[in-house]
XYZ file of C-alpha atoms in Angstrom:
135
model
C -29.019 -0.942 13.980
C -27.886 2.294 12.289
C -25.367 3.039 15.043
C -23.583 -0.235 14.241
C -23.309 0.481 10.522
C -21.000 3.527 10.808
C -18.412 1.747 13.008
C -18.511 -1.265 10.690
C -17.842 0.918 7.657
C -15.026 2.729 9.475
C -13.455 -0.585 10.496
C -13.673 -1.863 6.910
C -11.977 1.293 5.608
C -9.190 1.027 8.173
C -8.585 -2.616 7.350
C -8.433 -1.935 3.623
C -6.113 1.060 4.158
C -3.269 -1.144 5.406
C 0.141 -1.067 3.785
C 1.974 -4.291 3.006
C 5.762 -4.414 3.010
C 7.341 -7.531 1.525
C 11.104 -7.937 1.966
C 13.463 -10.563 0.636
C 17.131 -10.535 1.539
C 19.649 -10.718 4.351
C 19.138 -9.348 7.856
C 21.635 -7.732 10.229
C 21.417 -6.104 13.647
C 18.864 -3.267 13.641
C 20.120 0.221 12.800
C 18.968 3.570 14.161
C 19.639 5.657 11.037
C 19.042 4.842 7.358
C 20.136 7.050 4.466
C 17.590 7.594 1.681
C 18.475 7.782 -2.012
C 16.497 7.825 -5.250
C 19.322 6.690 -7.547
C 22.114 4.198 -6.886
C 24.608 6.665 -8.402
C 23.976 9.040 -5.474
C 25.454 6.549 -2.983
C 29.047 7.653 -2.262
C 30.113 4.761 -0.020
C 30.871 1.262 -1.232
C 28.014 -1.092 -0.446
C 26.417 -4.468 -0.930
C 22.766 -4.888 -1.876
C 21.334 -6.840 1.043
C 17.786 -7.183 -0.276
C 14.755 -5.831 -2.078
C 11.420 -4.581 -0.811
C 8.020 -3.929 -2.340
C 5.564 -1.828 -0.351
C 1.974 -1.726 -1.586
C -1.324 -0.240 -0.467
C -4.556 1.129 -1.826
C -5.061 4.816 -2.594
C -6.208 5.555 0.971
C -2.566 5.200 2.057
C -0.215 8.029 1.087
C 3.104 7.480 -0.656
C 4.748 9.186 2.344
C 3.310 6.539 4.671
C 4.573 3.774 2.384
C 8.016 5.387 2.370
C 7.984 5.572 6.189
C 7.075 1.870 6.353
C 9.988 1.041 4.034
C 12.387 3.079 6.190
C 11.179 1.326 9.352
C 11.600 -2.095 7.724
C 15.126 -1.055 6.647
C 16.024 -0.171 10.247
C 14.556 -3.456 11.490
C 16.584 -5.452 8.927
C 19.831 -3.579 9.650
C 20.155 -1.612 6.409
C 22.413 1.450 6.224
C 20.645 2.906 3.181
C 17.541 2.603 1.024
C 17.399 3.318 -2.691
C 13.864 3.908 -3.976
C 13.879 2.324 -7.442
C 10.333 2.994 -8.595
C 6.703 3.759 -7.867
C 3.634 2.585 -9.777
C -0.107 3.055 -9.568
C -2.402 0.493 -11.089
C -6.015 -0.616 -11.158
C -6.286 -3.693 -8.958
C -9.966 -4.401 -9.515
C -13.410 -2.955 -9.201
C -16.313 -3.198 -6.829
C -19.949 -3.113 -7.915
C -22.891 -2.427 -5.625
C -26.409 -3.219 -6.838
C -29.591 -1.997 -5.136
C -33.061 -3.152 -6.098
C -36.530 -2.283 -4.860
C -39.867 -3.883 -5.678
C -43.324 -2.357 -5.227
C -46.598 -4.235 -5.417
C -49.425 -2.325 -7.141
C -52.617 -4.290 -7.282
C -51.844 -7.038 -9.793
C -48.628 -5.495 -11.072
C -45.169 -5.551 -9.623
C -42.698 -2.752 -10.336
C -39.022 -3.439 -9.867
C -36.294 -0.837 -10.202
C -32.605 -1.073 -9.569
C -29.332 0.765 -9.836
C -25.696 -0.189 -9.703
C -22.501 1.668 -8.915
C -19.062 0.477 -9.950
C -15.952 1.807 -8.231
C -12.389 1.230 -9.401
C -9.964 -0.053 -6.772
C -6.514 1.433 -7.246
C -3.232 0.370 -5.671
C 0.176 1.945 -5.417
C 3.502 0.198 -5.109
C 6.976 1.418 -4.159
C 10.056 -0.708 -4.870
C 13.399 -0.249 -3.137
C 16.804 -1.770 -2.473
C 18.301 -2.150 1.007
C 22.035 -1.463 1.182
C 24.709 -2.372 3.711
C 27.833 -0.183 3.661
C 31.079 -2.145 3.464
C 32.959 0.306 5.717
C 30.708 -0.257 8.743
């Protein structure tokens, strides 16, 4: 039984470590290169905003991995550039585990218990997808 517990815990961690990328906007033919900016004023070419994306994940996923997912989505949607507009961390909930044990002692019963509460934190990166007008 114990040898099944470790793989189950590992699988649960991997499933909860997934990043979610939600995109709304127009799509074009996929691109092979996407420029990355952190301020719209850095973009030197004229462009149209083709859409917005929000990438989110729990704290097990690094911000770098979220950024890579955004860049891949931008290539898939045909963007020429991505402008990262913000990043937030927030508490998305909490998980409480309670353990209890009971011992029988002659005519008495002793019950003891303990609980552990863990905060669940999420991070979110927001970005714009741009399409250059000159291409």
